[in-house]
Amino acid sequence: MYFAFGCLSLLLSIYLGLTAALYQTDTVSTACALVRAEISFACLIYPTGIWFFSLYTGIAHWRRWVTAAALIFGALFVVNLLSPYSLLYTDITMRPPLVLPWGETVHDYTGTESAHVASIYYTAVNASYLWAVCSCILLWRRGQGARVWSLTLYLVVQATASVHAESLDHNGRRGLTFDSLAFLVLVLLMSGVLRRELQRRTQALAASLDGLRSETQRREGVEADLRHLAYHDHLTDLPNRHYMHERLQAALDSAEQGDGALILFDLDHFKTINEALGHDVGDELLKGVAARISEAAPNGACIARFGGDEFALHISSLTDTGEPPAQAALRIAHEITTRLTAPLRIGDHDLVVGVSAGIALLPGLARDVDNVLRQVDMALYRAKASGRHTAVVFESVMQAQADRRLLLEKGLRLALDRDEFELHYQPQLDMQGRFIGAEALLRWRHPAHGLIDPVEFIPIAEETGLIHSIGRYVLQRACLELDSWPAAHAQARLSINVSPWQLFAQDFVRTLREAVASTRADPRRITLEITENVFLHDLEDAAGKIRALDAAGFHFSLDDFGSGYTSLESLKKLPVRELKIDRTFIEGLRAGSHDRFIEAMIAIAHYLELFVVAEGVETEEQRTALAGLGCDAIQGYLVSRPLPAPEFRNWLAQHAS
Ligand code: C2E
Ligand code: CA
Ligand code: CA
């Protein structure tokens, strides 16, 4: 629209210039040329005017109108150029000059109008005006008068000027006409209107630019918040695992990396605190721990919470102190763990938390972050296994052990289907040397690694949940074996090891009853060995199940007694009938030696009316000493190593007496 108005203004000013020049010229030939030029420009002005008018008012089908005007006036333009005295006249003559009211003299010309072409031209011009008038009326009626008042005013001025010129002509009078000057009105009016409109638009643009700017700021703020959320832990506001992952990757990628370390801290028994004191206390504890690690961490180190009770510390350079990197990392880990062991006041509680730490040195052998994280996990696992509250640096042997563990875990899933398990039996004798029973001990005959001991694979089975299916197999096999013992040993018992996880299972009582029913074994000849770990979980639940099974005839034995932390109180609550003194107590026993500790254990057991079996008896000396201390039965290499079923049956045959 602005371009159209520019074109229109330019054409109009040229047109007015030509008109002015005509008043000044004193030769007919120049006047002729000027008239022709004037009419040529008029032929350009009308379509341009319609073009601008259409765009300004936003009239429908504006292209059609503009095209029609361009075609008609274009044709007239050509005719005008070809006619000797322009399209309007057949000749042009000079009249005596006009003297204006203020004394100025101007030239005046007149012409004989060409009959047809002039009327076509005037019709086109009048039609253009009529079109503009109709459009204005239409817009006024549509309530858009505010937009077209300036155009309306121009049309009125134009109409007045035209009527004035016509009346002069009609009356044969001479004088100045103003119809060309009406164009000036149009240009001035529209310039004002458009200028105001432009100003308003500029202001609106500035306002929306402001809006846009503040919107961008708001968006940037939200984006920053989101980024923070994605990379930080909401509880402690420390960076999270994701953040640490990227930082480690950047450290590994950087060309000039120094000797660094990743230390992973894990609170000991955090779960127990959380469950005992509630999650609010647990959360506060985690915040306190986060704050302490942050205080103790070396400058430039990055601390992240890996979720749960795990915190990671990345130190990019350990060489500042001149210590070997492993030693520096261990020192830092110890400084932090020591600081963490000071009691933390949370609400009414003074909490003491133990911390274990695993350390992976960087760059080390690991080339990618996942590997570093695996290494630090392995080191942490080792720290926890070696009695907690320690820090351990990853070594490549751990990788080999972890690899073996992974291999065993995979194999364990298939072992049952491949029938790779077998039970060995170790006899138990009373102090007079009579056979009273045997303990079933599980073995895994691995196709590639040979016979694997349960100490290695039972923990894996417990972690992976495979213990339930393996446990069922052991119960079935052991009950079948018991059924096959010779009648001479009809009173002998069979002891079966039961993992705490099995005892926890909802269907444990049912599973056991089914195993017994399907094998026709007598529950009264079965002893289930449980370890003290059952007390660490749900004592009430365990006691309930033991009571139910005891009522069904099964006996329970407390295995590895003395190696853990059974309270006498809980021992009283559990209806067990037997107690097995752990091998570690027997190791140091000699004939005639008076071990007060074992004596006390036996006394308590007898006070609670429990049968006492000593495990791991390897020498005659130990047997004699145990007899002196009042022990009821022994089991160990002195009697026999655990034997595969056929060999055990041979052993039984030899001990038929
Ligand atoms: P445990 O119940 O304390 O079993 C006794 C362990 O001591 C057996 O090791 C046995 O071979 C070993 N032992 C027996 N007499 C002597 C001795 O005189 N000297 C020495 N040094 N050791 C002796 P094993 O068979 O390797 O079993 C290790 C542990 O694995 C068992 O300890 C038991 O906790 C677990 N386990 C074995 N079989 C099963 C099972 O079927 N289910 C479950 N849940 N655990 C099992
Ligand atoms: Ca046992
Ligand atoms: Ca034991």
PDB file of C-alpha atoms in Angstrom, residues 442-653:
ATOM      1  CA  LEU A 442      24.469 -78.190  47.704  1.00  0.00           C
ATOM      2  CA  ARG A 443      27.060 -78.404  44.928  1.00  0.00           C
ATOM      3  CA  TRP A 444      27.000 -76.993  41.406  1.00  0.00           C
ATOM      4  CA  ARG A 445      28.780 -79.044  38.782  1.00  0.00           C
ATOM      5  CA  HIS A 446      29.552 -76.300  36.251  1.00  0.00           C
ATOM      6  CA  PRO A 447      30.260 -77.644  32.734  1.00  0.00           C
ATOM      7  CA  ALA A 448      33.370 -75.446  32.371  1.00  0.00           C
ATOM      8  CA  HIS A 449      34.441 -74.603  35.930  1.00  0.00           C
ATOM      9  CA  GLY A 450      33.916 -77.925  37.676  1.00  0.00           C
ATOM     10  CA  LEU A 451      32.471 -78.227  41.161  1.00  0.00           C
ATOM     11  CA  ILE A 452      31.526 -74.828  42.600  1.00  0.00           C
ATOM     12  CA  ASP A 453      30.991 -74.316  46.334  1.00  0.00           C
ATOM     13  CA  PRO A 454      27.753 -72.850  47.635  1.00  0.00           C
ATOM     14  CA  VAL A 455      29.562 -69.961  49.382  1.00  0.00           C
ATOM     15  CA  GLU A 456      30.227 -68.621  45.886  1.00  0.00           C
ATOM     16  CA  PHE A 457      26.882 -69.139  44.198  1.00  0.00           C
ATOM     17  CA  ILE A 458      24.290 -69.003  47.022  1.00  0.00           C
ATOM     18  CA  PRO A 459      24.760 -65.207  47.495  1.00  0.00           C
ATOM     19  CA  ILE A 460      24.262 -64.735  43.739  1.00  0.00           C
ATOM     20  CA  ALA A 461      21.155 -66.903  43.862  1.00  0.00           C
ATOM     21  CA  GLU A 462      19.883 -64.820  46.770  1.00  0.00           C
ATOM     22  CA  GLU A 463      20.459 -61.559  44.938  1.00  0.00           C
ATOM     23  CA  THR A 464      18.884 -62.715  41.693  1.00  0.00           C
ATOM     24  CA  GLY A 465      15.883 -64.394  43.308  1.00  0.00           C
ATOM     25  CA  LEU A 466      16.946 -67.764  41.868  1.00  0.00           C
ATOM     26  CA  ILE A 467      17.235 -69.002  45.460  1.00  0.00           C
ATOM     27  CA  HIS A 468      13.522 -69.830  45.449  1.00  0.00           C
ATOM     28  CA  SER A 469      13.628 -72.329  42.591  1.00  0.00           C
ATOM     29  CA  ILE A 470      16.993 -73.690  43.738  1.00  0.00           C
ATOM     30  CA  GLY A 471      15.633 -74.014  47.287  1.00  0.00           C
ATOM     31  CA  ARG A 472      12.643 -75.986  46.026  1.00  0.00           C
ATOM     32  CA  TYR A 473      14.983 -78.341  44.182  1.00  0.00           C
ATOM     33  CA  VAL A 474      17.067 -78.891  47.343  1.00  0.00           C
ATOM     34  CA  LEU A 475      13.946 -79.687  49.398  1.00  0.00           C
ATOM     35  CA  GLN A 476      12.678 -82.180  46.821  1.00  0.00           C
ATOM     36  CA  ARG A 477      16.033 -83.941  46.386  1.00  0.00           C
ATOM     37  CA  ALA A 478      16.772 -84.066  50.103  1.00  0.00           C
ATOM     38  CA  CYS A 479      13.337 -85.493  50.957  1.00  0.00           C
ATOM     39  CA  LEU A 480      13.733 -88.180  48.270  1.00  0.00           C
ATOM     40  CA  GLU A 481      17.149 -89.092  49.676  1.00  0.00           C
ATOM     41  CA  LEU A 482      15.801 -89.313  53.212  1.00  0.00           C
ATOM     42  CA  ASP A 483      13.139 -91.734  51.993  1.00  0.00           C
ATOM     43  CA  SER A 484      15.848 -93.979  50.524  1.00  0.00           C
ATOM     44  CA  TRP A 485      17.867 -94.412  53.724  1.00  0.00           C
ATOM     45  CA  PRO A 486      17.974 -97.976  55.067  1.00  0.00           C
ATOM     46  CA  ALA A 487      15.405 -98.916  57.696  1.00  0.00           C
ATOM     47  CA  ALA A 488      18.226 -99.241  60.232  1.00  0.00           C
ATOM     48  CA  HIS A 489      18.441 -95.459  60.240  1.00  0.00           C
ATOM     49  CA  ALA A 490      14.730 -94.826  60.493  1.00  0.00           C
ATOM     50  CA  GLN A 491      15.345 -92.453  63.393  1.00  0.00           C
ATOM     51  CA  ALA A 492      18.117 -90.450  61.724  1.00  0.00           C
ATOM     52  CA  ARG A 493      17.373 -86.871  60.721  1.00  0.00           C
ATOM     53  CA  LEU A 494      18.223 -84.887  57.628  1.00  0.00           C
ATOM     54  CA  SER A 495      19.256 -81.239  57.965  1.00  0.00           C
ATOM     55  CA  ILE A 496      18.465 -78.915  55.068  1.00  0.00           C
ATOM     56  CA  ASN A 497      19.810 -75.353  54.759  1.00  0.00           C
ATOM     57  CA  VAL A 498      17.187 -72.676  54.205  1.00  0.00           C
ATOM     58  CA  SER A 499      18.082 -69.160  53.116  1.00  0.00           C
ATOM     59  CA  PRO A 500      16.392 -66.249  54.919  1.00  0.00           C
ATOM     60  CA  TRP A 501      14.939 -65.231  51.573  1.00  0.00           C
ATOM     61  CA  GLN A 502      13.196 -68.582  51.235  1.00  0.00           C
ATOM     62  CA  LEU A 503      11.736 -68.238  54.714  1.00  0.00           C
ATOM     63  CA  PHE A 504      10.412 -64.794  53.775  1.00  0.00           C
ATOM     64  CA  ALA A 505       8.574 -66.037  50.713  1.00  0.00           C
ATOM     65  CA  GLN A 506       4.805 -66.007  51.231  1.00  0.00           C
ATOM     66  CA  ASP A 507       4.412 -69.554  49.976  1.00  0.00           C
ATOM     67  CA  PHE A 508       7.322 -71.086  51.926  1.00  0.00           C
ATOM     68  CA  VAL A 509       5.138 -73.122  54.310  1.00  0.00           C
ATOM     69  CA  ARG A 510       3.068 -74.470  51.430  1.00  0.00           C
ATOM     70  CA  THR A 511       6.158 -75.281  49.319  1.00  0.00           C
ATOM     71  CA  LEU A 512       7.655 -77.259  52.152  1.00  0.00           C
ATOM     72  CA  ARG A 513       4.474 -79.203  52.863  1.00  0.00           C
ATOM     73  CA  GLU A 514       4.144 -80.033  49.153  1.00  0.00           C
ATOM     74  CA  ALA A 515       7.748 -81.221  48.925  1.00  0.00           C
ATOM     75  CA  VAL A 516       7.200 -83.518  51.888  1.00  0.00           C
ATOM     76  CA  ALA A 517       3.841 -84.784  50.644  1.00  0.00           C
ATOM     77  CA  SER A 518       5.141 -85.557  47.150  1.00  0.00           C
ATOM     78  CA  THR A 519       8.112 -87.579  48.459  1.00  0.00           C
ATOM     79  CA  ARG A 520       6.442 -89.334  51.372  1.00  0.00           C
ATOM     80  CA  ALA A 521       9.247 -88.054  53.641  1.00  0.00           C
ATOM     81  CA  ASP A 522       8.418 -87.769  57.329  1.00  0.00           C
ATOM     82  CA  PRO A 523       8.502 -84.106  58.461  1.00  0.00           C
ATOM     83  CA  ARG A 524       9.479 -85.252  61.947  1.00  0.00           C
ATOM     84  CA  ARG A 525      12.845 -86.371  60.543  1.00  0.00           C
ATOM     85  CA  ILE A 526      13.630 -83.064  58.876  1.00  0.00           C
ATOM     86  CA  THR A 527      15.621 -80.227  60.444  1.00  0.00           C
ATOM     87  CA  LEU A 528      15.636 -76.873  58.701  1.00  0.00           C
ATOM     88  CA  GLU A 529      18.807 -74.890  59.280  1.00  0.00           C
ATOM     89  CA  ILE A 530      18.370 -71.147  59.360  1.00  0.00           C
ATOM     90  CA  THR A 531      20.998 -68.505  60.034  1.00  0.00           C
ATOM     91  CA  GLU A 532      20.826 -65.527  62.313  1.00  0.00           C
ATOM     92  CA  ASN A 533      20.162 -63.304  59.298  1.00  0.00           C
ATOM     93  CA  VAL A 534      16.470 -64.104  59.592  1.00  0.00           C
ATOM     94  CA  PHE A 535      16.423 -61.961  62.728  1.00  0.00           C
ATOM     95  CA  LEU A 536      17.648 -58.932  60.818  1.00  0.00           C
ATOM     96  CA  HIS A 537      14.520 -58.820  58.757  1.00  0.00           C
ATOM     97  CA  ASP A 538      11.079 -59.534  60.126  1.00  0.00           C
ATOM     98  CA  LEU A 539      11.400 -61.473  63.371  1.00  0.00           C
ATOM     99  CA  GLU A 540       7.649 -61.792  63.911  1.00  0.00           C
ATOM    100  CA  ASP A 541       7.045 -63.153  60.423  1.00  0.00           C
ATOM    101  CA  ALA A 542       9.908 -65.652  60.779  1.00  0.00           C
ATOM    102  CA  ALA A 543       8.731 -66.740  64.227  1.00  0.00           C
ATOM    103  CA  GLY A 544       5.173 -67.280  62.952  1.00  0.00           C
ATOM    104  CA  LYS A 545       6.300 -69.524  60.116  1.00  0.00           C
ATOM    105  CA  ILE A 546       8.703 -71.468  62.298  1.00  0.00           C
ATOM    106  CA  ARG A 547       5.951 -72.058  64.835  1.00  0.00           C
ATOM    107  CA  ALA A 548       3.547 -73.277  62.142  1.00  0.00           C
ATOM    108  CA  LEU A 549       6.109 -75.668  60.675  1.00  0.00           C
ATOM    109  CA  ASP A 550       7.221 -76.839  64.103  1.00  0.00           C
ATOM    110  CA  ALA A 551       3.609 -77.753  64.772  1.00  0.00           C
ATOM    111  CA  ALA A 552       3.656 -79.739  61.512  1.00  0.00           C
ATOM    112  CA  GLY A 553       6.603 -81.771  62.842  1.00  0.00           C
ATOM    113  CA  PHE A 554       9.647 -80.004  61.342  1.00  0.00           C
ATOM    114  CA  HIS A 555      12.536 -79.034  63.615  1.00  0.00           C
ATOM    115  CA  PHE A 556      14.476 -75.816  63.240  1.00  0.00           C
ATOM    116  CA  SER A 557      18.161 -75.378  63.884  1.00  0.00           C
ATOM    117  CA  LEU A 558      20.060 -72.137  64.327  1.00  0.00           C
ATOM    118  CA  ASP A 559      23.142 -72.423  62.110  1.00  0.00           C
ATOM    119  CA  ASP A 560      26.537 -70.691  62.500  1.00  0.00           C
ATOM    120  CA  PHE A 561      25.611 -69.695  66.041  1.00  0.00           C
ATOM    121  CA  GLY A 562      27.941 -67.124  67.573  1.00  0.00           C
ATOM    122  CA  SER A 563      29.220 -65.703  64.279  1.00  0.00           C
ATOM    123  CA  GLY A 564      26.545 -63.041  63.949  1.00  0.00           C
ATOM    124  CA  TYR A 565      24.619 -60.957  66.384  1.00  0.00           C
ATOM    125  CA  THR A 566      21.702 -62.923  67.719  1.00  0.00           C
ATOM    126  CA  SER A 567      20.233 -61.422  70.833  1.00  0.00           C
ATOM    127  CA  LEU A 568      19.274 -63.844  73.554  1.00  0.00           C
ATOM    128  CA  GLU A 569      15.902 -62.191  73.549  1.00  0.00           C
ATOM    129  CA  SER A 570      15.199 -63.142  69.932  1.00  0.00           C
ATOM    130  CA  LEU A 571      16.602 -66.625  70.536  1.00  0.00           C
ATOM    131  CA  LYS A 572      13.969 -67.025  73.219  1.00  0.00           C
ATOM    132  CA  LYS A 573      11.242 -65.916  70.825  1.00  0.00           C
ATOM    133  CA  LEU A 574      12.108 -68.364  68.052  1.00  0.00           C
ATOM    134  CA  PRO A 575      10.939 -71.906  68.633  1.00  0.00           C
ATOM    135  CA  VAL A 576      14.146 -73.562  67.371  1.00  0.00           C
ATOM    136  CA  ARG A 577      15.185 -76.936  68.777  1.00  0.00           C
ATOM    137  CA  GLU A 578      18.820 -77.073  67.839  1.00  0.00           C
ATOM    138  CA  LEU A 579      21.854 -74.847  67.832  1.00  0.00           C
ATOM    139  CA  LYS A 580      24.941 -75.307  65.663  1.00  0.00           C
ATOM    140  CA  ILE A 581      28.109 -73.782  67.061  1.00  0.00           C
ATOM    141  CA  ASP A 582      30.021 -72.096  64.274  1.00  0.00           C
ATOM    142  CA  ARG A 583      33.195 -73.708  62.962  1.00  0.00           C
ATOM    143  CA  THR A 584      35.326 -70.691  63.947  1.00  0.00           C
ATOM    144  CA  PHE A 585      34.815 -71.492  67.663  1.00  0.00           C
ATOM    145  CA  ILE A 586      35.829 -75.101  67.222  1.00  0.00           C
ATOM    146  CA  GLU A 587      39.061 -74.339  65.330  1.00  0.00           C
ATOM    147  CA  GLY A 588      41.047 -73.368  68.440  1.00  0.00           C
ATOM    148  CA  LEU A 589      39.804 -76.183  70.662  1.00  0.00           C
ATOM    149  CA  ARG A 590      42.307 -78.654  72.155  1.00  0.00           C
ATOM    150  CA  ALA A 591      41.854 -81.673  74.389  1.00  0.00           C
ATOM    151  CA  GLY A 592      41.554 -80.616  77.982  1.00  0.00           C
ATOM    152  CA  SER A 593      41.281 -76.929  77.028  1.00  0.00           C
ATOM    153  CA  HIS A 594      38.497 -75.191  78.787  1.00  0.00           C
ATOM    154  CA  ASP A 595      36.836 -72.769  76.399  1.00  0.00           C
ATOM    155  CA  ARG A 596      34.523 -70.746  78.602  1.00  0.00           C
ATOM    156  CA  PHE A 597      32.808 -69.189  75.640  1.00  0.00           C
ATOM    157  CA  ILE A 598      31.753 -72.520  74.161  1.00  0.00           C
ATOM    158  CA  GLU A 599      30.832 -73.725  77.597  1.00  0.00           C
ATOM    159  CA  ALA A 600      28.573 -70.711  78.095  1.00  0.00           C
ATOM    160  CA  MET A 601      26.950 -71.212  74.689  1.00  0.00           C
ATOM    161  CA  ILE A 602      26.245 -74.843  75.471  1.00  0.00           C
ATOM    162  CA  ALA A 603      24.886 -73.900  78.916  1.00  0.00           C
ATOM    163  CA  ILE A 604      22.510 -71.310  77.458  1.00  0.00           C
ATOM    164  CA  ALA A 605      21.380 -73.727  74.764  1.00  0.00           C
ATOM    165  CA  HIS A 606      20.718 -76.444  77.302  1.00  0.00           C
ATOM    166  CA  TYR A 607      18.930 -73.957  79.524  1.00  0.00           C
ATOM    167  CA  LEU A 608      16.665 -73.236  76.545  1.00  0.00           C
ATOM    168  CA  GLU A 609      16.346 -76.999  76.021  1.00  0.00           C
ATOM    169  CA  LEU A 610      18.179 -76.907  72.693  1.00  0.00           C
ATOM    170  CA  PHE A 611      20.176 -79.731  71.162  1.00  0.00           C
ATOM    171  CA  VAL A 612      23.791 -78.614  70.476  1.00  0.00           C
ATOM    172  CA  VAL A 613      25.766 -79.652  67.375  1.00  0.00           C
ATOM    173  CA  ALA A 614      29.385 -78.572  66.887  1.00  0.00           C
ATOM    174  CA  GLU A 615      30.343 -77.868  63.256  1.00  0.00           C
ATOM    175  CA  GLY A 616      33.719 -78.283  61.587  1.00  0.00           C
ATOM    176  CA  VAL A 617      35.147 -80.819  63.989  1.00  0.00           C
ATOM    177  CA  GLU A 618      38.359 -81.966  62.360  1.00  0.00           C
ATOM    178  CA  THR A 619      40.394 -83.629  65.140  1.00  0.00           C
ATOM    179  CA  GLU A 620      39.936 -86.218  67.853  1.00  0.00           C
ATOM    180  CA  GLU A 621      41.212 -83.580  70.303  1.00  0.00           C
ATOM    181  CA  GLN A 622      38.364 -81.246  69.436  1.00  0.00           C
ATOM    182  CA  ARG A 623      35.862 -84.076  69.812  1.00  0.00           C
ATOM    183  CA  THR A 624      37.181 -84.953  73.260  1.00  0.00           C
ATOM    184  CA  ALA A 625      37.127 -81.330  74.364  1.00  0.00           C
ATOM    185  CA  LEU A 626      33.530 -80.925  73.121  1.00  0.00           C
ATOM    186  CA  ALA A 627      32.474 -84.069  74.947  1.00  0.00           C
ATOM    187  CA  GLY A 628      33.953 -82.576  78.106  1.00  0.00           C
ATOM    188  CA  LEU A 629      31.976 -79.347  77.556  1.00  0.00           C
ATOM    189  CA  GLY A 630      28.676 -81.247  77.273  1.00  0.00           C
ATOM    190  CA  CYS A 631      28.132 -80.879  73.507  1.00  0.00           C
ATOM    191  CA  ASP A 632      25.422 -83.232  72.137  1.00  0.00           C
ATOM    192  CA  ALA A 633      26.677 -84.005  68.631  1.00  0.00           C
ATOM    193  CA  ILE A 634      29.456 -83.320  66.145  1.00  0.00           C
ATOM    194  CA  GLN A 635      29.788 -82.830  62.405  1.00  0.00           C
ATOM    195  CA  GLY A 636      33.000 -82.349  60.476  1.00  0.00           C
ATOM    196  CA  TYR A 637      35.850 -83.819  58.483  1.00  0.00           C
ATOM    197  CA  LEU A 638      36.752 -85.988  61.486  1.00  0.00           C
ATOM    198  CA  VAL A 639      33.648 -87.997  60.770  1.00  0.00           C
ATOM    199  CA  SER A 640      33.481 -87.475  57.014  1.00  0.00           C
ATOM    200  CA  ARG A 641      33.633 -84.824  54.335  1.00  0.00           C
ATOM    201  CA  PRO A 642      30.303 -84.101  52.639  1.00  0.00           C
ATOM    202  CA  LEU A 643      29.744 -87.053  50.247  1.00  0.00           C
ATOM    203  CA  PRO A 644      27.817 -87.453  46.992  1.00  0.00           C
ATOM    204  CA  ALA A 645      24.615 -89.473  47.485  1.00  0.00           C
ATOM    205  CA  PRO A 646      25.919 -92.914  46.334  1.00  0.00           C
ATOM    206  CA  GLU A 647      29.091 -92.619  48.426  1.00  0.00           C
ATOM    207  CA  PHE A 648      27.061 -91.432  51.379  1.00  0.00           C
ATOM    208  CA  ARG A 649      24.856 -94.525  51.082  1.00  0.00           C
ATOM    209  CA  ASN A 650      28.022 -96.689  51.140  1.00  0.00           C
ATOM    210  CA  TRP A 651      29.163 -94.799  54.229  1.00  0.00           C
ATOM    211  CA  LEU A 652      25.764 -95.458  55.820  1.00  0.00           C
ATOM    212  CA  ALA A 653      26.015 -99.169  54.996  1.00  0.00           C
TER     213      ALA A 653
END
